[in-house]
Coordinates of C-alpha atoms in Angstrom, one line a residue:
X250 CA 23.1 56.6 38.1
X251 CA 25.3 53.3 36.9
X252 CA 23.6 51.5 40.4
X253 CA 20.2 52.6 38.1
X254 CA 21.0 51.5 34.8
X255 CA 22.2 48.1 36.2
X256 CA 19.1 47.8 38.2
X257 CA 17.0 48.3 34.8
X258 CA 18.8 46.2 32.9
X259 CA 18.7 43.1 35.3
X260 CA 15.1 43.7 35.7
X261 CA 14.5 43.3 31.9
X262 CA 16.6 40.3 31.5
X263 CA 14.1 38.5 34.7
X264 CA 10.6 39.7 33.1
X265 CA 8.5 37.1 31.6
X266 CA 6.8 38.4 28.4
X267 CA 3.1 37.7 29.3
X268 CA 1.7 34.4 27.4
X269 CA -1.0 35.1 25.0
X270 CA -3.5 31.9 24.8
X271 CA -3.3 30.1 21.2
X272 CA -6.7 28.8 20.4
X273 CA -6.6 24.7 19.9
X274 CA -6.0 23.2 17.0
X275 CA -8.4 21.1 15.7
X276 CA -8.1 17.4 14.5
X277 CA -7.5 16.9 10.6
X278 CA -10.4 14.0 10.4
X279 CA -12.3 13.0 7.3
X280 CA -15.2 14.4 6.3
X281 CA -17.1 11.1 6.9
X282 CA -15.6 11.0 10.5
X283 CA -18.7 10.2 12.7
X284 CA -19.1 12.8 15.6
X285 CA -19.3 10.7 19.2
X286 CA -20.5 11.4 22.6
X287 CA -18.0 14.0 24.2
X288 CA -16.2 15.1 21.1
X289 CA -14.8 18.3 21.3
X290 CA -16.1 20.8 17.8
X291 CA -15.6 24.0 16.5
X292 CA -18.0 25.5 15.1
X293 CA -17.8 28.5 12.5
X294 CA -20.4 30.0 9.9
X295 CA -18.5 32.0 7.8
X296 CA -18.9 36.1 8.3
X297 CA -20.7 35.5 11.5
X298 CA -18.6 35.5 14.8
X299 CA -21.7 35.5 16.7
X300 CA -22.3 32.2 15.7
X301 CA -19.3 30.5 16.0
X302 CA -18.3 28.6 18.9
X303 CA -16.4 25.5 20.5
X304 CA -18.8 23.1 21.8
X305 CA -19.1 19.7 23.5
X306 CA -21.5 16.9 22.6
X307 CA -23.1 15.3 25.1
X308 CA -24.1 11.6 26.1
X309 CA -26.8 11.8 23.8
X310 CA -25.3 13.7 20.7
X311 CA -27.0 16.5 21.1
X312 CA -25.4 20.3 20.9
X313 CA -27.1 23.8 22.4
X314 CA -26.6 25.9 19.5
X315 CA -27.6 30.2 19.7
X316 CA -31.2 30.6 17.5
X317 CA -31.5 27.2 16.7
X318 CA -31.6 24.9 20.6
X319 CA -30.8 21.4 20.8
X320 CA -29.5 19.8 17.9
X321 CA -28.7 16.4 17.4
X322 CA -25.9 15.8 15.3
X323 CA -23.8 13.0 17.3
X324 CA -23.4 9.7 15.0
X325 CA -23.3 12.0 12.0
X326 CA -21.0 12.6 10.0
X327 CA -18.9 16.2 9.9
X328 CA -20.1 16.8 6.3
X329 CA -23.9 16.1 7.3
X330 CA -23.5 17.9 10.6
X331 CA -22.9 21.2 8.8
X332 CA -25.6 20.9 6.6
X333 CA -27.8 20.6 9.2
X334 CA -27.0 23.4 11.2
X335 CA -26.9 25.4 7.9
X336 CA -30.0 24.2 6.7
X337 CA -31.5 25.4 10.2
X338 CA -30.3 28.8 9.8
X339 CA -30.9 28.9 6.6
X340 CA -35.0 27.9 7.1
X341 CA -35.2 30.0 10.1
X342 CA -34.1 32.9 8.0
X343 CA -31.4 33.9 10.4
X344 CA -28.7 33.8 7.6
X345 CA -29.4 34.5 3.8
X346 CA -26.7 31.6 2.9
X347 CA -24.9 30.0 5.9
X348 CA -21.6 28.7 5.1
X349 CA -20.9 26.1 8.6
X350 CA -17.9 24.4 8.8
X351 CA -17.1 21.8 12.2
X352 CA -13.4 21.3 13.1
X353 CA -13.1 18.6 15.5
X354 CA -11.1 19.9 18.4
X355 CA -10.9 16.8 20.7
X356 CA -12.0 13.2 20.0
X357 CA -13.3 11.6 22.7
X358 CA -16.5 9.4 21.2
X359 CA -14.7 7.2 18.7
X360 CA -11.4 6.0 20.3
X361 CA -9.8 2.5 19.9
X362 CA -6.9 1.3 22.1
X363 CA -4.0 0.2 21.3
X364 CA -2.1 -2.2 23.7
X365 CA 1.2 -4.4 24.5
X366 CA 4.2 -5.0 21.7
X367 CA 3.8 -1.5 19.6
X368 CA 5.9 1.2 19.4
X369 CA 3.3 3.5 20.0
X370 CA 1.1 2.1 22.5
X371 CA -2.0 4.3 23.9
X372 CA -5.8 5.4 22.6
X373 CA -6.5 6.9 18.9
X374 CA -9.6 8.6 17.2
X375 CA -11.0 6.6 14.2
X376 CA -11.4 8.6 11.6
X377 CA -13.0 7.5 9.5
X378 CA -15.9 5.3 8.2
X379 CA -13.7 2.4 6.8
X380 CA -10.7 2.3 9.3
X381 CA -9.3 -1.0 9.8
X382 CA -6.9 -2.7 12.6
X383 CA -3.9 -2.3 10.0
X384 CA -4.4 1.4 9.6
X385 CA -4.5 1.9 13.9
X386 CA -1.6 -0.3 14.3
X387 CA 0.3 1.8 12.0
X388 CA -0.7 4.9 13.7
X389 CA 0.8 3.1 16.8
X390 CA 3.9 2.7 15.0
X391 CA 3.3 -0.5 14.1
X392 CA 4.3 -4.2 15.5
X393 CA 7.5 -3.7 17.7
X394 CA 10.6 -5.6 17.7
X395 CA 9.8 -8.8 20.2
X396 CA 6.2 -8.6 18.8
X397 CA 3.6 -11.5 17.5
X398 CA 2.3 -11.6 14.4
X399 CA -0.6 -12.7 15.6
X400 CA -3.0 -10.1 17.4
X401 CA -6.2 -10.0 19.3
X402 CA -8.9 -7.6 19.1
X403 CA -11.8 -7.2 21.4
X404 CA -14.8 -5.2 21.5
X405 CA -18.9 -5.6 20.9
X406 CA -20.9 -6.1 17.8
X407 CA -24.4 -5.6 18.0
X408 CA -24.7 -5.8 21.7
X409 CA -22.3 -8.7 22.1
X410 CA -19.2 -9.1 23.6
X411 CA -16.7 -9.7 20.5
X412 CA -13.2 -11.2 20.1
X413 CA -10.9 -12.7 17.8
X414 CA -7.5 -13.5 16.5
X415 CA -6.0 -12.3 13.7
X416 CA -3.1 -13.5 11.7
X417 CA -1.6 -10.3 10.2
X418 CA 0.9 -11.8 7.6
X419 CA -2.2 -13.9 6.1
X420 CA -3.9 -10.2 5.1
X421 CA -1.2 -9.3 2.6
X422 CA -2.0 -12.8 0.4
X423 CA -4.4 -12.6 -2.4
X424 CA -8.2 -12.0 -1.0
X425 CA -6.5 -11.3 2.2
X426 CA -8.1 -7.5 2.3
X427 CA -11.5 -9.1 3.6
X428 CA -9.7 -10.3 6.4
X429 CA -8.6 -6.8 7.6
X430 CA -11.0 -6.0 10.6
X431 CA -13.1 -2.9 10.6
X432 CA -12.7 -1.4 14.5
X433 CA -15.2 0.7 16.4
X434 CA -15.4 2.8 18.8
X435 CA -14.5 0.8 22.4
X436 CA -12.3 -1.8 20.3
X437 CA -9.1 -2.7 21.8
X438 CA -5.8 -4.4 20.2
X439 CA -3.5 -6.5 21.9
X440 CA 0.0 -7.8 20.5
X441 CA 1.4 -10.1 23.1
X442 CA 5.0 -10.7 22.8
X443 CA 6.7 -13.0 19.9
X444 CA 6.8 -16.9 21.2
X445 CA 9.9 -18.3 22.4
X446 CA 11.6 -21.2 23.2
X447 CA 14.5 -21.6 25.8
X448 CA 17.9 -23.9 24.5
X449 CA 20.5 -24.9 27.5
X450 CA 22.8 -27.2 27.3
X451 CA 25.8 -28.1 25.4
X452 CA 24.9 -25.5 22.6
X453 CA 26.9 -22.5 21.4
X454 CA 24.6 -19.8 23.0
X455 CA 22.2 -20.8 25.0
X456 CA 18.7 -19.1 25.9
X457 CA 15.8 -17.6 24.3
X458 CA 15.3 -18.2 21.0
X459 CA 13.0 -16.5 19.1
X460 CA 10.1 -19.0 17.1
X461 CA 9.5 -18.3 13.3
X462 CA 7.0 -19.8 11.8
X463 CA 6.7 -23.6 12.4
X464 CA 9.9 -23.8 13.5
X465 CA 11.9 -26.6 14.0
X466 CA 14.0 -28.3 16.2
X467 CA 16.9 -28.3 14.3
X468 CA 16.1 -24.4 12.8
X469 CA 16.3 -23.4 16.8
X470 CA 19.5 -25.3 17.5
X471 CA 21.2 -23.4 14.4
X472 CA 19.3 -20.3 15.8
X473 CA 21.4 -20.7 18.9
X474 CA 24.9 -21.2 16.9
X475 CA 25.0 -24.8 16.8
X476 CA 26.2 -27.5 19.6
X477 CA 29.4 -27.3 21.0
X478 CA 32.2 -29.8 20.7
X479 CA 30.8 -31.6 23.5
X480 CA 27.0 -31.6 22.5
X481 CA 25.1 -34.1 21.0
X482 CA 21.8 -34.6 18.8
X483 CA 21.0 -38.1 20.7
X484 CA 18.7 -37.5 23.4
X485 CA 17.2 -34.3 22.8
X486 CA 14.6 -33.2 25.8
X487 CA 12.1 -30.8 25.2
X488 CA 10.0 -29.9 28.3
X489 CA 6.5 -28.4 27.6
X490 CA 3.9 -27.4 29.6
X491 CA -0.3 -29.3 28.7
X492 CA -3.1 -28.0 28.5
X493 CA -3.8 -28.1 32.1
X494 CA -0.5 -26.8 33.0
X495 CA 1.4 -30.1 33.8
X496 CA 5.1 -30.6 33.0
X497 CA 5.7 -33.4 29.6
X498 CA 9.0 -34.5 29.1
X499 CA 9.4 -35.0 25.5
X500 CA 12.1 -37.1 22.9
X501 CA 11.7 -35.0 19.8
X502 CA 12.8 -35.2 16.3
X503 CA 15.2 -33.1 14.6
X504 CA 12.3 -32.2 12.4
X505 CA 9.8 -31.8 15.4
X506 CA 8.0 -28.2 15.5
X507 CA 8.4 -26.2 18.8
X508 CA 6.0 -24.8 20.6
X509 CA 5.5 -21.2 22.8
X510 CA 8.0 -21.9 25.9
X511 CA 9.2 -25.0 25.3
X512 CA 12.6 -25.7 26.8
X513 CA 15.4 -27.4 24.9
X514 CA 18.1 -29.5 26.8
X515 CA 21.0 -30.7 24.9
X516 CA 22.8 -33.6 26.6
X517 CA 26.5 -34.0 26.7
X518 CA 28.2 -36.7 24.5
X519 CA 29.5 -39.9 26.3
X520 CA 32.0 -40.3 23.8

């Protein structure tokens, strides 16, 4: 009988209650949020089970809806997608007074990417009309430490292949808002690393140092604690790379501005 009961018990500790399947959540998008080719919807008419379904849209934008066939509701917004399909039930007098409502269960139409120094690097619906690249680069977590200030964005505008450079401090000065990009679906953002220049020599810590704005000679000699006691400012070197990737040997001023991977060399005192 106690060989029985033990038996039992041990059984009910190892059994695996079975997994009931959760429906998916849907996406909390705007009600302006354009639906794309292959987004994933939900819909529901309110009181009629029959009628509500999860969908996919294809290439085109189209749907396969029960009473009502093909309809075309991709590049539309949620808000006028439901009154479309109400407005279909409604005229085909299939439902006195159709209440549809479309919860978008998986975006896949209207993605931008999001690439290089981020903390949250990787692909995000755009959700609404009016989202610009400071809104998706704070849904990636916005710039990571190391990160340029400077970023590029690529996609197409009207057809054509599209890129450009922006400089994101210059958006938060007065009539700077115009200068915050609207992104599309297909864009992607790229934040490259923050510049640097590389200090050895007879300075208090040498290597990488990294560039502010317009920086200086002399700012990225403090930046690296200084010279030592047997450095000296006479006969500063900077190597730097040309445009067509040849090696300059440069003489600069204490007031000179440094450039992306320039290299520093800080000669020994003779005296």
């Amino acid at each position: 009988m106690m060989i029985r009961l033990l038996f039992t018990t041990l059984l009910a500790l190892f059994m695996v209650a079975p997994v009931v399947a959760q429906p998916s959540q849907g996406i909390a998008v705007a009600p302006d949020y354009r639906l794309g080719p292959g987004d994933v919807i939900r819909i529901m008419v309110f009181q009629n089970p029959d009628l509500s379904f999860d969908t996919q849209l294809s290439e085109s934008g189209y749907v396969s809806y029960p009473l009502l066939g093909r309809i075309k509701i991709g590049g539309t917004a949620v808000s006028l997608a439901e009154k479309r399909i109400a407005d279909g039930l409604r005229n085909g007098n299939f439902v006195k007074q159709p209440h549809v409502s479309i919860m978008v269960v998986q975006v896949r139409g209207n993605l931008v990417s999001v690439l290089g120094q981020v903390n949250r690097p990787g692909r995000f619906p755009i959700e609404t009309l009016d989202m610009r690249l400071t809104d998706v680069l704070a849904i990636a977590g916005g710039i990571a430490a190391g990160g340029a200030d400077k970023v590029v964005l690529v996609g197409s505008r009207g057809g054509r292949q599209y890129r450009t450079e922006v400089d994101l401090p210059k958006l938060f000065e007065p009539g700077g808002r115009d200068k915050d990009l609207l992104v599309v679906n297909g864009d992607v953002i790229w934040v490259d690393r923050a510049p640097l220049a590389y200090i050895y020599g007879e300075v208090q810590r040498p290597g990488t140092v990294a560039l502010r704005r317009s920086m200086t000679v002399m700012q990225a000699l403090a930046a690296s604690g200084g010279l030592n006691q047997r450095g000296t400012e006479k006969g500063l070197r900077v190597h730097r790379k040309d445009a067509e990737g040849k090696l300059q040997v440069l003489e600069p001023g204490l007031n000179d501005e440094l450039l992306d991977d320039d290299v520093v060399f800080v000669r020994e005192s003779l005296f």
